[in-house]
């Protein structure tokens, strides 16, 4: 079975939560006999197709952006051509250009949408985009939410409950680097033996300004890994508050990130807006057996982190509550250790890559079979599609 994924960014150009989900999905379903290709956009000059973790990555030039919406004329032809060669087209929402491209490329294959997030911030553009969004979601065969929490709280998904199912994100720890002792020693010497960790792109909805406010009055080391649009503002805020115990590492490679996840005392994940639909780095913390602190925003973050079981959940945009949660974990190492162990157990129970891959492979097979039955009923000929192993 051949599956074409379409999303605006992907490896090696961009490393983020959705990119990691697509990567894990491709790795997992490839093991089940699916042949995966990812079509994305890029600002790079050398856009030759590449092989990555057992699947093919095809990149088209990013021509321009409108309100952070990446657009590519060349991608329209590529989508049309590559969709004809695929058995299933798998879209990753939100990306308004993708909705338009779906219609302009006249895609006529079984279609899946991974609904990663509502559009939260750009209210004015959303009103203009709304008709296209609903037409696109009306047209696809199946929509997938990553958690029951998000399905229950999204007004958009409420409209499509009859064709929406939950397949939660999953990670495969074997795809993460094995950390060498010398790298652990390097980071232990640099940040100390006990610290809270944040990993992610420094965006407006990550709530890091709230974390810095919460850090005021505490002397617990906090390590912030990543870069992004809010980086300078956050560094200025940390300097203004005199936070000598907060370290911004910038972007790190996967081996350094794995080292910090191994060493961290706990994960601080203060995202305060629904744009944070799940929280892959929060799930990474669970996979590494760390107690977590997150906010109740009605999304998948609270599906990963169960309050009082795998960590602590506090109200969003509340520095005092966040400070209190950090103090509770810091001052109660046995409680923190037990929560981390339960977080890892929950990861193995619900959030493995194998489970995600099995769910999506079954969905692909179901949609192909349904299309075959429909075509047979109407007398339209089909090319036989080999099942996934």
XYZ file of N, CA and C in Angstrom, residues 24-132:
327
model
N 7.312 9.392 12.966
C 7.011 8.184 13.714
C 5.954 7.342 13.006
N 4.988 8.015 12.384
C 3.942 7.310 11.652
C 4.516 6.581 10.448
N 5.400 7.252 9.713
C 6.021 6.618 8.546
C 6.892 5.434 8.959
N 7.707 5.608 9.992
C 8.563 4.517 10.457
C 7.713 3.320 10.886
N 6.656 3.601 11.668
C 5.820 2.515 12.184
C 5.036 1.797 11.111
N 4.426 2.521 10.179
C 3.619 1.864 9.147
C 4.493 1.194 8.085
N 5.716 1.695 7.886
C 6.630 1.011 6.967
C 6.892 -0.409 7.438
N 7.020 -0.581 8.742
C 7.227 -1.930 9.304
C 6.030 -2.843 9.055
N 4.870 -2.249 8.784
C 3.654 -3.025 8.527
C 3.374 -3.162 7.036
N 4.334 -2.779 6.204
C 4.193 -2.990 4.772
C 3.716 -1.802 3.978
N 3.589 -0.639 4.598
C 3.159 0.567 3.891
C 4.380 1.265 3.293
N 4.252 1.732 2.056
C 5.296 2.540 1.429
C 4.896 4.001 1.549
N 5.688 4.781 2.283
C 5.339 6.164 2.598
C 6.188 7.151 1.813
N 5.517 8.228 1.335
C 6.194 9.369 0.745
C 5.647 10.628 1.401
N 6.529 11.545 1.743
C 6.118 12.826 2.340
C 6.392 13.935 1.333
N 5.359 14.706 1.014
C 5.490 15.878 0.147
C 5.393 17.120 1.026
N 6.425 17.979 0.959
C 6.441 19.185 1.792
C 7.079 20.326 1.021
N 7.146 21.491 1.659
C 7.728 22.681 1.047
C 9.064 23.000 1.711
N 9.906 23.750 0.986
C 11.234 24.046 1.508
C 11.751 25.351 0.928
N 12.588 26.034 1.704
C 13.305 27.218 1.229
C 14.699 26.859 0.683
N 15.085 25.601 0.776
C 16.410 25.189 0.336
C 16.510 25.212 -1.194
N 17.737 25.248 -1.699
C 17.951 25.266 -3.153
C 18.047 23.856 -3.725
N 18.706 22.958 -3.008
C 18.834 21.582 -3.476
C 17.623 20.785 -3.000
N 16.693 20.534 -3.918
C 15.439 19.886 -3.539
C 15.303 18.492 -4.145
N 16.416 17.831 -4.327
C 16.358 16.457 -4.809
C 15.676 15.575 -3.760
N 14.857 14.614 -4.179
C 14.226 13.704 -3.218
C 15.270 13.009 -2.355
N 14.934 12.786 -1.105
C 15.865 12.115 -0.193
C 15.166 10.949 0.487
N 15.966 10.002 0.951
C 15.472 8.892 1.754
C 15.729 9.209 3.218
N 14.716 9.052 4.045
C 14.835 9.391 5.465
C 14.094 8.355 6.287
N 14.796 7.646 7.138
C 14.186 6.645 8.029
C 13.286 5.665 7.283
N 13.685 5.288 6.071
C 12.937 4.266 5.342
C 11.805 4.781 4.484
N 11.637 6.100 4.379
C 10.605 6.637 3.488
C 11.189 7.765 2.649
N 10.449 8.180 1.626
C 10.921 9.178 0.672
C 10.365 10.545 1.021
N 11.217 11.557 0.955
C 10.805 12.940 1.188
C 10.997 13.714 -0.112
N 9.903 14.295 -0.602
C 9.923 15.110 -1.818
C 9.559 16.534 -1.425
N 10.420 17.495 -1.787
C 10.195 18.887 -1.386
C 10.007 19.773 -2.610
N 9.044 20.670 -2.500
C 8.777 21.667 -3.531
C 9.161 23.053 -3.003
N 9.503 23.988 -3.877
C 9.905 25.326 -3.410
C 8.769 26.048 -2.685
N 9.099 26.667 -1.574
C 8.146 27.542 -0.888
C 8.235 28.904 -1.578
N 7.169 29.299 -2.304
C 7.211 30.519 -3.108
C 6.936 31.779 -2.295
N 5.928 31.724 -1.399
C 5.562 32.906 -0.614
C 4.682 32.465 0.553
N 4.467 33.393 1.484
C 3.606 33.129 2.637
C 2.582 34.246 2.796
N 1.366 33.878 3.166
C 0.313 34.835 3.490
C -0.199 34.488 4.882
N 0.018 35.390 5.839
C -0.405 35.156 7.227
C 0.115 33.808 7.731
N 1.421 33.564 7.507
C 2.104 32.335 7.934
C 1.630 31.098 7.184
N 0.877 31.296 6.092
C 0.377 30.187 5.288
C 1.313 29.971 4.101
N 2.128 28.930 4.172
C 3.124 28.654 3.134
C 2.450 28.190 1.851
N 2.900 28.742 0.709
C 2.281 28.455 -0.577
C 3.341 28.062 -1.606
N 2.960 27.190 -2.522
C 3.876 26.735 -3.566
C 3.092 26.363 -4.810
N 3.364 27.057 -5.897
C 2.712 26.729 -7.175
C 3.142 25.340 -7.630
N 4.423 25.036 -7.486
C 4.937 23.749 -7.940
C 4.306 22.574 -7.183
N 3.912 22.815 -5.923
C 3.328 21.732 -5.132
C 1.991 21.269 -5.691
N 1.287 22.146 -6.403
C -0.012 21.761 -6.966
C 0.151 20.632 -7.978
N 1.102 20.797 -8.889
C 1.353 19.744 -9.870
C 1.913 18.489 -9.231
N 2.802 18.684 -8.244
C 3.384 17.521 -7.573
C 2.321 16.718 -6.834
N 1.415 17.402 -6.154
C 0.348 16.708 -5.436
C -0.536 15.935 -6.401
N -0.901 16.562 -7.509
C -1.745 15.890 -8.500
C -1.069 14.632 -9.037
N 0.191 14.762 -9.392
C 0.928 13.640 -9.980
C 1.147 12.529 -8.949
N 1.564 12.888 -7.750
C 1.903 11.882 -6.750
C 0.654 11.218 -6.170
N -0.454 11.961 -6.108
C -1.705 11.368 -5.618
C -2.190 10.269 -6.556
N -1.966 10.446 -7.856
C -2.386 9.415 -8.814
C -1.636 8.109 -8.581
N -0.426 8.206 -8.057
C 0.398 7.019 -7.823
C 0.184 6.414 -6.436
N -0.573 7.089 -5.585
C -0.789 6.633 -4.207
C -2.114 5.890 -4.078
N -2.223 5.094 -3.041
C -3.484 4.430 -2.715
C -4.294 5.244 -1.714
N -3.595 6.009 -0.866
C -4.238 6.880 0.127
C -3.452 8.183 0.187
N -4.169 9.301 0.279
C -3.532 10.598 0.511
C -3.833 11.011 1.949
N -2.768 11.294 2.699
C -2.888 11.602 4.123
C -2.500 13.066 4.339
N -3.498 13.891 4.663
C -3.275 15.315 4.895
C -3.049 15.575 6.383
N -2.280 16.638 6.661
C -2.007 17.024 8.052
C -2.466 18.463 8.248
N -3.532 18.621 9.024
C -4.254 19.883 9.229
C -3.810 20.519 10.550
N -3.671 21.863 10.617
C -4.142 22.879 9.672
C -3.046 23.406 8.744
N -3.477 23.704 7.533
C -2.635 24.341 6.530
C -3.565 24.771 5.392
N -4.066 25.990 5.392
C -5.082 26.400 4.403
C -4.675 26.168 2.952
N -3.396 26.363 2.619
C -2.974 26.108 1.237
C -3.229 24.652 0.850
N -3.066 23.749 1.797
C -3.307 22.327 1.543
C -4.751 22.083 1.124
N -5.690 22.760 1.779
C -7.106 22.590 1.436
C -7.353 23.001 -0.013
N -6.791 24.160 -0.375
C -6.936 24.645 -1.743
C -6.262 23.704 -2.730
N -5.060 23.234 -2.382
C -4.317 22.337 -3.268
C -5.083 21.046 -3.514
N -5.776 20.551 -2.504
C -6.566 19.332 -2.643
C -7.559 19.446 -3.796
N -8.228 20.592 -3.884
C -9.215 20.780 -4.950
C -8.554 21.101 -6.284
N -7.527 21.945 -6.263
C -6.869 22.325 -7.514
C -6.147 21.139 -8.154
N -5.638 20.221 -7.323
C -4.954 19.039 -7.850
C -5.931 17.925 -8.222
N -7.211 18.136 -7.946
C -8.260 17.165 -8.281
C -7.929 15.773 -7.721
N -7.587 15.759 -6.456
C -7.250 14.495 -5.807
C -8.497 13.615 -5.733
N -8.369 12.390 -6.247
C -9.497 11.452 -6.279
C -9.045 10.095 -5.753
N -8.524 10.093 -4.556
C -8.112 8.870 -3.869
C -8.675 8.902 -2.451
N -8.742 7.760 -1.770
C -9.156 7.788 -0.359
C -8.290 8.768 0.426
N -8.930 9.565 1.277
C -8.222 10.652 1.954
C -8.422 10.593 3.467
N -7.326 10.844 4.179
C -7.317 10.906 5.641
C -6.792 12.276 6.050
N -7.399 12.871 7.063
C -6.881 14.105 7.648
C -6.517 13.843 9.101
N -5.250 14.020 9.436
C -4.864 14.080 10.845
C -5.124 15.506 11.316
N -6.094 15.656 12.208
C -6.508 16.982 12.675
C -5.656 17.333 13.887
N -4.527 17.994 13.628
C -3.562 18.256 14.690
C -4.011 19.379 15.623
N -4.741 20.365 15.092
C -5.105 21.508 15.943
C -6.188 22.347 15.284
N -7.042 22.944 16.119
C -7.893 24.046 15.652
C -6.995 25.233 15.291
N -7.523 26.129 14.488
C -6.855 27.412 14.265
C -7.352 28.370 15.344
N -6.431 28.870 16.149
C -6.811 29.601 17.356
C -6.574 31.094 17.232
N -5.442 31.506 16.663
C -4.992 32.885 16.818
C -5.523 33.846 15.763
N -5.533 33.432 14.477
C -5.782 34.376 13.386
C -7.281 34.465 13.082
N -7.998 35.176 13.948
C -9.453 35.230 13.875
C -9.953 35.861 12.582
N -9.317 36.961 12.152
C -9.793 37.648 10.951
C -9.605 36.788 9.707
N -8.413 36.187 9.563
C -8.176 35.297 8.433
C -9.054 34.063 8.509
N -9.363 33.620 9.727
C -10.183 32.424 9.888
C -11.565 32.620 9.295
N -12.120 33.806 9.438
C -13.449 34.071 8.862
C -13.425 33.949 7.344
N -12.346 34.413 6.733
C -12.216 34.290 5.279
C -11.984 32.841 4.857
N -11.252 32.119 5.681
C -10.872 30.745 5.342
C -11.975 29.733 5.641
N -12.906 30.082 6.512
C -13.912 29.140 7.006
C -14.638 28.351 5.911
N -15.127 28.998 4.848
C -15.841 28.220 3.820
C -14.959 27.159 3.170
N -13.709 27.503 2.865
C -12.795 26.531 2.268
C -12.502 25.401 3.256
